[in-house]
């Protein structure tokens, strides 16, 4: 019997099904007689909306839904608050009423026999727009949607008496999440049973269910949410979309199933984006280069409305502004401003990469100004004893930041040189990230044949739950991997849980699986003992059919951490940046499956590198997105990936039975700071804003006189 | 992304295709540019004339000296042709930079030439190689030198009622060497800029730039200078004199220098 499964690099057992095309994604579901939806979307970043005229006799059209149809029948999307801060009640309307606030905002929904006919008709819907001046950056916006400010310790005193004060400003552009499968929803209403069924490409069924219930004012028991196979999300399918709500409303009222699968253009312009934050950071240091206090003013470009989770990334950024350093005084303020762009929301890292970038770049600026080696400056200030409560109020549960940094330095082999053709530099970036938290659920059931069925409230969309959770369940019950079956994503089947985001699946979902299986095992053992010991699980199942146990695991946040190192080269003639090597050292506590963990790190690093090299969701001066296709928005390919060396430090978390933390985001969090610091090192200290395009670097080389 | 409604015809021969062509029709070859434009509703022809069924346009031959490429020849055919690799290596190099393998397996030589994207590789290579573009219409036939064919971004000398039927590439002089260099944000992405260079004995030099302006263009002054003994750096500086933008000028200059370096290595 296989017992040692935790910690083994088991290959993803879901891959055969996926690679053979035996998957069922949202667009593979085709309810007969369905109405297909195309949205009429605003062509303006900001405009007053007058009348909407729908021509008569549109071919194949069942109906057109506009905002007045929803009056009193569907609410705006709900808005989640943040601890200790203010969040405006500015939820996203399902369809625009008298104003549009970003190009791409849904204004009307056309229901037709096919998507093609729906698109034809959508073109013919006449909307009377009166364009207004758009606001396109957080700095010039006067409309504050979220605000959070915390002062802890004698910050002013520290700055007044500090031997050194270092100031630096940084900005991160908006990014499009670009999942391979765009968003979509299908809804169908059974009037006899008053049951609304919604299939949605999402990160879990629970938040979609809660959102539908709140927006449509229906009891949760009358809604059934099914998440089919999902082709990636990166955060963008966590909060329910306004379009999903319109689809559900349409199914309730049109008498037929309704289907919406967006195209790539819609995904680019209308799916919530990530980053879009800037910060002014000040560090006070004593004569020995010890960090005394930090002050940060962070501005977030939130977009036209608040999606349910829009406020969260900026809050997370603020709370992590002390990073891995022992800074006893902090004054951090974050202001989220309205702009005429699509809303932002969680995107891989969701506040963690922002904090790491702002802080780590500032640390390197400080090292240069003080004439201290950047690694030495970090080592002098690292938190060495954990648990540790930061000045901002979060308690880091475990970690070995020093070991991570030592390993990163050893593995990356930093170099700094230049010749006629290139300049080469090295840099490091550290991070600490909040992961887990809240609760997660699982149910374990012994099947009649002695196999184990586990239902989880967590929900995969590429992470590999079917493998890692099976490893956990199999080891705890003492059965083979293939004797464990897992089920996710169907609200009628799985226990009410939270879902997959914030690097929480193993720490929270995995711990719930462990607890449920342990409880089931205790019951099985009791039955076995009654049967005289030495019996198989099949015997147990026969003697006592339907044995099951459930668990709801709850914990405080856990804090993963890491140190990243990069060596980069900039070509003098063109300004082209090449990342020569990247080292990722992550501490996510206990690693259940090192193969999948490494995959997460490399995938996150690829997105972090894309952010450094090519990605930017840019708008023109009228607020039109310039990135509505892959011509305007570039993603890295395998050809641009440098060799990535990964290493894990395992400082188990004391907060869960596995000792696990989170690994889903480390690559995206650690990479940009390390690469940016390497670029600045190569440029003799000159700082360039992301993304590092050739033109910017070429100009910076000249500015630096290199 | 569903195209607006259009009529569709799939003629089996050039003769059958010609009467269908006009202001309101678009020719569908490999579809690597037209289909996205249709889907985004940026192109809205009344009639799409699908020429994929015209077998007589799919050939590569060089029996009488010049290379004759039928308009419907897939880019992958050019890429894998031993004949092309041996005798027109610049074309072989250039086509390898076109998109990804999937794109080259559907994309056609004639489609790329007729579409005339300023960032396209084949037009620049054909301009450097002094190719001739053969067109046919219901009225008759004509031939246009590649250097005169590309007139601007997505704009050529082809009239709406003409079908591009063949690209003819003259025989390369003995001892001709060549280089092709390009720069793109990511592998397989549209080129930011590029350069095609041919250097033949007897002072014959051709330098063509892509992405430096609205259409691929020869750098006459640089060609003369290089033929007259200037080094690669000097020739490159001349080649990019009219290019807009400091960085683009530097980038194009570097690519010309590299392409010359490859041709003289």
CSV table of N, CA and C in Angstrom, one decimal, chain A residues 409-516:
chain,number,residue,atom,x,y,z
A,409,UNK,N,20.8,34.1,-3.5
A,409,UNK,CA,22.1,34.7,-3.9
A,409,UNK,C,23.0,33.6,-4.4
A,410,UNK,N,23.1,32.5,-3.7
A,410,UNK,CA,23.9,31.4,-4.1
A,410,UNK,C,23.6,30.8,-5.4
A,411,UNK,N,22.3,30.7,-5.7
A,411,UNK,CA,21.9,30.1,-7.0
A,411,UNK,C,21.9,31.0,-8.2
A,412,UNK,N,21.7,32.3,-8.0
A,412,UNK,CA,21.7,33.2,-9.2
A,412,UNK,C,23.0,33.6,-9.7
A,413,UNK,N,24.0,33.5,-8.8
A,413,UNK,CA,25.4,34.0,-9.2
A,413,UNK,C,25.3,35.3,-9.8
A,414,UNK,N,25.1,36.4,-9.0
A,414,UNK,CA,25.0,37.7,-9.5
A,414,UNK,C,26.2,38.2,-10.3
A,415,UNK,N,26.0,38.9,-11.3
A,415,UNK,CA,27.1,39.6,-12.0
A,415,UNK,C,26.7,40.9,-12.5
A,416,UNK,N,27.7,41.8,-12.7
A,416,UNK,CA,27.6,43.1,-13.1
A,416,UNK,C,28.7,43.5,-14.0
A,417,UNK,N,28.4,43.6,-15.3
A,417,UNK,CA,29.5,43.9,-16.2
A,417,UNK,C,29.0,44.6,-17.4
A,418,UNK,N,29.9,45.1,-18.2
A,418,UNK,CA,29.4,45.7,-19.5
A,418,UNK,C,30.5,45.6,-20.5
A,419,UNK,N,30.1,45.6,-21.8
A,419,UNK,CA,31.1,45.6,-22.8
A,419,UNK,C,30.5,46.4,-24.0
A,420,UNK,N,31.0,46.3,-25.2
A,420,UNK,CA,30.5,47.2,-26.3
A,420,UNK,C,29.1,46.9,-26.6
A,421,UNK,N,28.7,45.6,-26.5
A,421,UNK,CA,27.4,45.3,-27.0
A,421,UNK,C,26.3,45.3,-25.9
A,422,UNK,N,26.7,45.1,-24.6
A,422,UNK,CA,25.6,45.0,-23.6
A,422,UNK,C,26.0,45.5,-22.3
A,423,UNK,N,25.0,45.7,-21.4
A,423,UNK,CA,25.3,45.9,-20.0
A,423,UNK,C,24.5,44.8,-19.3
A,424,UNK,N,25.1,44.3,-18.2
A,424,UNK,CA,24.6,43.2,-17.4
A,424,UNK,C,24.5,43.6,-16.0
A,425,UNK,N,23.3,43.3,-15.4
A,425,UNK,CA,23.2,43.6,-14.0
A,425,UNK,C,22.4,42.5,-13.2
A,426,UNK,N,22.5,42.5,-11.9
A,426,UNK,CA,21.7,41.5,-11.1
A,426,UNK,C,20.9,42.2,-10.1
A,427,UNK,N,19.8,41.6,-9.7
A,427,UNK,CA,19.0,42.2,-8.7
A,427,UNK,C,18.2,41.1,-7.9
A,428,UNK,N,17.7,41.5,-6.8
A,428,UNK,CA,16.9,40.6,-5.9
A,428,UNK,C,15.6,41.3,-5.5
A,429,UNK,N,14.6,40.4,-5.3
A,429,UNK,CA,13.4,40.9,-4.7
A,429,UNK,C,12.8,39.9,-3.8
A,430,UNK,N,12.4,40.4,-2.6
A,430,UNK,CA,11.8,39.4,-1.6
A,430,UNK,C,10.3,39.7,-1.5
A,431,UNK,N,9.6,38.8,-0.9
A,431,UNK,CA,8.2,39.0,-0.7
A,431,UNK,C,7.7,38.2,0.5
A,432,UNK,N,6.6,38.7,1.0
A,432,UNK,CA,5.8,37.9,1.9
A,432,UNK,C,4.4,38.1,1.5
A,433,UNK,N,3.6,37.0,1.5
A,433,UNK,CA,2.3,37.1,0.9
A,433,UNK,C,1.3,36.5,1.9
A,434,UNK,N,0.1,37.1,1.9
A,434,UNK,CA,-0.9,36.5,2.7
A,434,UNK,C,-1.6,35.4,1.9
A,435,UNK,N,-1.8,34.3,2.5
A,435,UNK,CA,-2.5,33.2,1.8
A,435,UNK,C,-3.5,32.6,2.7
A,436,UNK,N,-4.4,31.8,2.1
A,436,UNK,CA,-5.4,31.1,3.0
A,436,UNK,C,-6.3,32.0,3.7
A,437,UNK,N,-6.7,31.6,4.9
A,437,UNK,CA,-7.7,32.4,5.7
A,437,UNK,C,-9.1,32.0,5.4
A,438,UNK,N,-10.0,32.5,6.1
A,438,UNK,CA,-11.5,32.2,6.1
A,438,UNK,C,-11.6,30.7,6.4
A,439,UNK,N,-12.4,30.0,5.6
A,439,UNK,CA,-12.6,28.6,5.9
A,439,UNK,C,-12.7,27.8,4.6
A,440,UNK,N,-12.7,26.5,4.7
A,440,UNK,CA,-12.9,25.7,3.5
A,440,UNK,C,-13.5,24.4,4.0
A,441,UNK,N,-14.2,23.7,3.1
A,441,UNK,CA,-15.0,22.5,3.5
A,441,UNK,C,-14.6,21.3,2.6
A,442,UNK,N,-14.9,20.1,3.2
A,442,UNK,CA,-14.7,18.8,2.5
A,442,UNK,C,-15.7,17.8,3.1
A,443,UNK,N,-16.0,16.8,2.2
A,443,UNK,CA,-16.8,15.7,2.7
A,443,UNK,C,-16.1,14.4,2.2
A,444,UNK,N,-15.9,13.5,3.1
A,444,UNK,CA,-15.3,12.2,2.6
A,444,UNK,C,-16.4,11.1,2.8
A,445,UNK,N,-16.5,10.2,1.8
A,445,UNK,CA,-17.5,9.2,1.8
A,445,UNK,C,-16.8,7.9,1.4
A,446,UNK,N,-17.1,6.8,2.1
A,446,UNK,CA,-16.6,5.5,1.7
A,446,UNK,C,-17.6,4.9,0.8
A,447,UNK,N,-17.2,4.6,-0.4
A,447,UNK,CA,-18.1,4.0,-1.4
A,447,UNK,C,-18.2,2.5,-1.2
A,448,UNK,N,-19.3,1.9,-1.7
A,448,UNK,CA,-19.6,0.5,-1.5
A,448,UNK,C,-18.4,-0.4,-1.8
A,449,UNK,N,-17.6,0.0,-2.8
A,449,UNK,CA,-16.5,-0.9,-3.2
A,449,UNK,C,-15.2,-0.6,-2.4
A,450,UNK,N,-15.3,0.2,-1.4
A,450,UNK,CA,-14.2,0.5,-0.5
A,450,UNK,C,-13.3,1.6,-1.0
A,451,UNK,N,-13.7,2.2,-2.1
A,451,UNK,CA,-13.0,3.4,-2.6
A,451,UNK,C,-13.5,4.6,-1.8
A,452,UNK,N,-12.7,5.7,-2.0
A,452,UNK,CA,-13.0,6.9,-1.3
A,452,UNK,C,-13.5,8.0,-2.2
A,453,UNK,N,-14.6,8.7,-1.9
A,453,UNK,CA,-15.0,9.8,-2.6
A,453,UNK,C,-14.9,11.0,-1.8
A,454,UNK,N,-14.3,12.1,-2.3
A,454,UNK,CA,-14.1,13.3,-1.6
A,454,UNK,C,-14.7,14.5,-2.3
A,455,UNK,N,-15.6,15.2,-1.7
A,455,UNK,CA,-16.2,16.4,-2.3
A,455,UNK,C,-15.6,17.6,-1.6
A,456,UNK,N,-15.2,18.5,-2.4
A,456,UNK,CA,-14.4,19.7,-1.9
A,456,UNK,C,-15.1,21.0,-2.2
A,457,UNK,N,-15.1,21.9,-1.3
A,457,UNK,CA,-15.6,23.3,-1.6
A,457,UNK,C,-14.6,24.1,-2.4
A,458,UNK,N,-13.4,23.6,-2.4
A,458,UNK,CA,-12.3,24.2,-3.3
A,458,UNK,C,-12.7,23.9,-4.7
A,459,UNK,N,-12.1,24.5,-5.7
A,459,UNK,CA,-12.5,24.4,-7.1
A,459,UNK,C,-11.4,24.6,-8.1
A,460,UNK,N,-10.9,23.6,-8.8
A,460,UNK,CA,-9.7,23.8,-9.6
A,460,UNK,C,-10.1,24.5,-10.9
A,461,UNK,N,-9.1,25.3,-11.4
A,461,UNK,CA,-9.2,25.8,-12.8
A,461,UNK,C,-7.8,25.8,-13.4
A,462,UNK,N,-7.1,24.7,-13.2
A,462,UNK,CA,-5.7,24.6,-13.7
A,462,UNK,C,-4.7,24.2,-12.7
A,463,UNK,N,-5.0,24.3,-11.4
A,463,UNK,CA,-4.0,24.1,-10.3
A,463,UNK,C,-3.6,22.7,-10.1
A,464,UNK,N,-4.5,21.7,-10.4
A,464,UNK,CA,-4.1,20.3,-10.2
A,464,UNK,C,-4.7,19.7,-8.9
A,465,UNK,N,-5.8,20.3,-8.4
A,465,UNK,CA,-6.5,19.7,-7.2
A,465,UNK,C,-6.7,18.2,-7.3
A,466,UNK,N,-7.1,17.7,-8.5
A,466,UNK,CA,-7.4,16.3,-8.6
A,466,UNK,C,-6.2,15.4,-8.2
A,467,UNK,N,-5.1,15.9,-8.4
A,467,UNK,CA,-3.9,15.2,-8.0
A,467,UNK,C,-3.5,15.5,-6.5
A,468,UNK,N,-3.3,16.7,-6.2
A,468,UNK,CA,-2.8,17.0,-4.8
A,468,UNK,C,-3.8,16.6,-3.8
A,469,UNK,N,-5.1,16.9,-4.0
A,469,UNK,CA,-6.0,16.5,-3.0
A,469,UNK,C,-6.1,15.0,-2.9
A,470,UNK,N,-6.0,14.3,-4.0
A,470,UNK,CA,-6.0,12.8,-4.0
A,470,UNK,C,-4.8,12.3,-3.2
A,471,UNK,N,-3.6,13.0,-3.3
A,471,UNK,CA,-2.5,12.6,-2.6
A,471,UNK,C,-2.7,12.7,-1.1
A,472,UNK,N,-3.4,13.8,-0.7
A,472,UNK,CA,-3.7,14.0,0.7
A,472,UNK,C,-4.6,12.9,1.2
A,473,UNK,N,-5.7,12.7,0.5
A,473,UNK,CA,-6.8,11.8,0.9
A,473,UNK,C,-6.3,10.4,1.0
A,474,UNK,N,-5.5,10.0,0.0
A,474,UNK,CA,-5.0,8.6,-0.1
A,474,UNK,C,-4.1,8.3,1.0
A,475,UNK,N,-3.2,9.3,1.3
A,475,UNK,CA,-2.2,9.0,2.4
A,475,UNK,C,-2.9,9.0,3.7
A,476,UNK,N,-3.9,9.9,4.0
A,476,UNK,CA,-4.5,9.9,5.3
A,476,UNK,C,-5.4,8.6,5.5
A,477,UNK,N,-6.0,8.1,4.4
A,477,UNK,CA,-6.8,6.9,4.6
A,477,UNK,C,-6.0,5.6,4.5
A,478,UNK,N,-4.9,5.8,3.8
A,478,UNK,CA,-4.0,4.6,3.6
A,478,UNK,C,-4.5,3.8,2.4
A,479,UNK,N,-5.0,4.5,1.3
A,479,UNK,CA,-5.4,3.8,0.1
A,479,UNK,C,-4.5,4.3,-1.0
A,480,UNK,N,-4.7,3.6,-2.2
A,480,UNK,CA,-3.9,4.0,-3.4
A,480,UNK,C,-4.5,5.3,-4.0
A,481,UNK,N,-3.7,6.0,-4.7
A,481,UNK,CA,-4.1,7.2,-5.3
A,481,UNK,C,-5.3,7.0,-6.2
A,482,UNK,N,-5.3,5.9,-6.9
A,482,UNK,CA,-6.4,5.7,-7.9
A,482,UNK,C,-7.7,5.2,-7.2
A,483,UNK,N,-7.6,5.0,-5.9
A,483,UNK,CA,-8.8,4.7,-5.2
A,483,UNK,C,-9.5,5.9,-4.6
A,484,UNK,N,-9.0,7.1,-5.0
A,484,UNK,CA,-9.7,8.3,-4.5
A,484,UNK,C,-10.3,9.0,-5.7
A,485,UNK,N,-11.5,9.4,-5.5
A,485,UNK,CA,-12.2,10.2,-6.5
A,485,UNK,C,-12.6,11.5,-5.9
A,486,UNK,N,-12.4,12.6,-6.7
A,486,UNK,CA,-12.7,13.9,-6.2
A,486,UNK,C,-13.8,14.6,-7.0
A,487,UNK,N,-14.6,15.4,-6.3
A,487,UNK,CA,-15.7,16.1,-7.0
A,487,UNK,C,-15.6,17.6,-6.5
A,488,UNK,N,-15.8,18.5,-7.5
A,488,UNK,CA,-15.7,19.9,-7.2
A,488,UNK,C,-16.8,20.6,-8.0
A,489,UNK,N,-17.1,21.9,-7.6
A,489,UNK,CA,-17.7,22.8,-8.5
A,489,UNK,C,-19.2,22.8,-8.7
A,490,UNK,N,-19.9,21.8,-8.2
A,490,UNK,CA,-21.4,21.7,-8.4
A,490,UNK,C,-22.0,22.0,-7.1
A,491,UNK,N,-22.7,23.2,-7.0
A,491,UNK,CA,-23.2,23.6,-5.7
A,491,UNK,C,-24.3,22.6,-5.1
A,492,UNK,N,-24.8,21.8,-6.0
A,492,UNK,CA,-25.8,20.8,-5.4
A,492,UNK,C,-25.1,19.6,-4.9
A,493,UNK,N,-23.8,19.5,-5.2
A,493,UNK,CA,-23.1,18.3,-4.8
A,493,UNK,C,-22.0,18.5,-3.7
A,494,UNK,N,-21.3,19.6,-3.9
A,494,UNK,CA,-20.2,19.9,-2.9
A,494,UNK,C,-20.7,20.7,-1.8
A,495,UNK,N,-20.0,20.5,-0.6
A,495,UNK,CA,-20.4,21.4,0.5
A,495,UNK,C,-20.1,22.8,0.3
A,496,UNK,N,-20.9,23.7,0.9
A,496,UNK,CA,-20.7,25.1,0.7
A,496,UNK,C,-19.3,25.5,1.2
A,497,UNK,N,-18.5,26.1,0.4
A,497,UNK,CA,-17.1,26.5,0.7
A,497,UNK,C,-16.8,27.8,0.3
A,498,UNK,N,-15.6,28.1,0.0
A,498,UNK,CA,-15.1,29.4,-0.5
A,498,UNK,C,-14.7,29.4,-1.9
A,499,UNK,N,-13.6,28.6,-2.2
A,499,UNK,CA,-13.2,28.5,-3.6
A,499,UNK,C,-11.7,28.7,-3.7
A,500,UNK,N,-11.3,28.8,-5.0
A,500,UNK,CA,-9.8,28.8,-5.3
A,500,UNK,C,-9.4,30.1,-5.7
A,501,UNK,N,-8.6,30.8,-4.8
A,501,UNK,CA,-8.0,32.1,-5.1
A,501,UNK,C,-7.1,32.3,-4.0
A,502,UNK,N,-6.3,33.4,-4.1
A,502,UNK,CA,-5.4,33.8,-2.9
A,502,UNK,C,-4.5,32.6,-2.4
A,503,UNK,N,-4.0,31.8,-3.3
A,503,UNK,CA,-3.1,30.7,-3.0
A,503,UNK,C,-3.6,29.9,-1.7
A,504,UNK,N,-4.9,29.6,-1.7
A,504,UNK,CA,-5.5,29.0,-0.5
A,504,UNK,C,-5.9,27.6,-0.6
A,505,UNK,N,-5.7,27.0,-1.8
A,505,UNK,CA,-6.4,25.7,-2.0
A,505,UNK,C,-5.8,24.6,-1.1
A,506,UNK,N,-4.4,24.5,-1.1
A,506,UNK,CA,-3.9,23.4,-0.3
A,506,UNK,C,-4.0,23.7,1.2
A,507,UNK,N,-3.6,24.9,1.6
A,507,UNK,CA,-3.7,25.2,3.0
A,507,UNK,C,-5.1,25.1,3.6
A,508,UNK,N,-6.1,25.6,2.9
A,508,UNK,CA,-7.5,25.6,3.4
A,508,UNK,C,-8.2,24.4,2.9
A,509,UNK,N,-8.3,24.2,1.6
A,509,UNK,CA,-9.1,23.1,1.0
A,509,UNK,C,-8.4,21.8,1.4
A,510,UNK,N,-7.1,21.7,1.3
A,510,UNK,CA,-6.3,20.5,1.6
A,510,UNK,C,-6.5,20.2,3.0
A,511,UNK,N,-6.5,21.1,3.9
A,511,UNK,CA,-6.6,20.9,5.3
A,511,UNK,C,-8.0,20.3,5.7
A,512,UNK,N,-9.0,20.9,5.0
A,512,UNK,CA,-10.4,20.4,5.2
A,512,UNK,C,-10.5,18.9,4.7
A,513,UNK,N,-9.8,18.6,3.6
A,513,UNK,CA,-9.8,17.2,3.1
A,513,UNK,C,-9.1,16.3,4.1
A,514,UNK,N,-8.0,16.8,4.7
A,514,UNK,CA,-7.3,16.0,5.7
A,514,UNK,C,-8.2,15.7,6.9
A,515,UNK,N,-8.9,16.7,7.3
A,515,UNK,CA,-9.7,16.6,8.5
A,515,UNK,C,-10.9,15.7,8.2
A,516,UNK,N,-11.5,15.8,7.1
A,516,UNK,CA,-12.7,15.0,6.7
A,516,UNK,C,-12.3,13.5,6.6
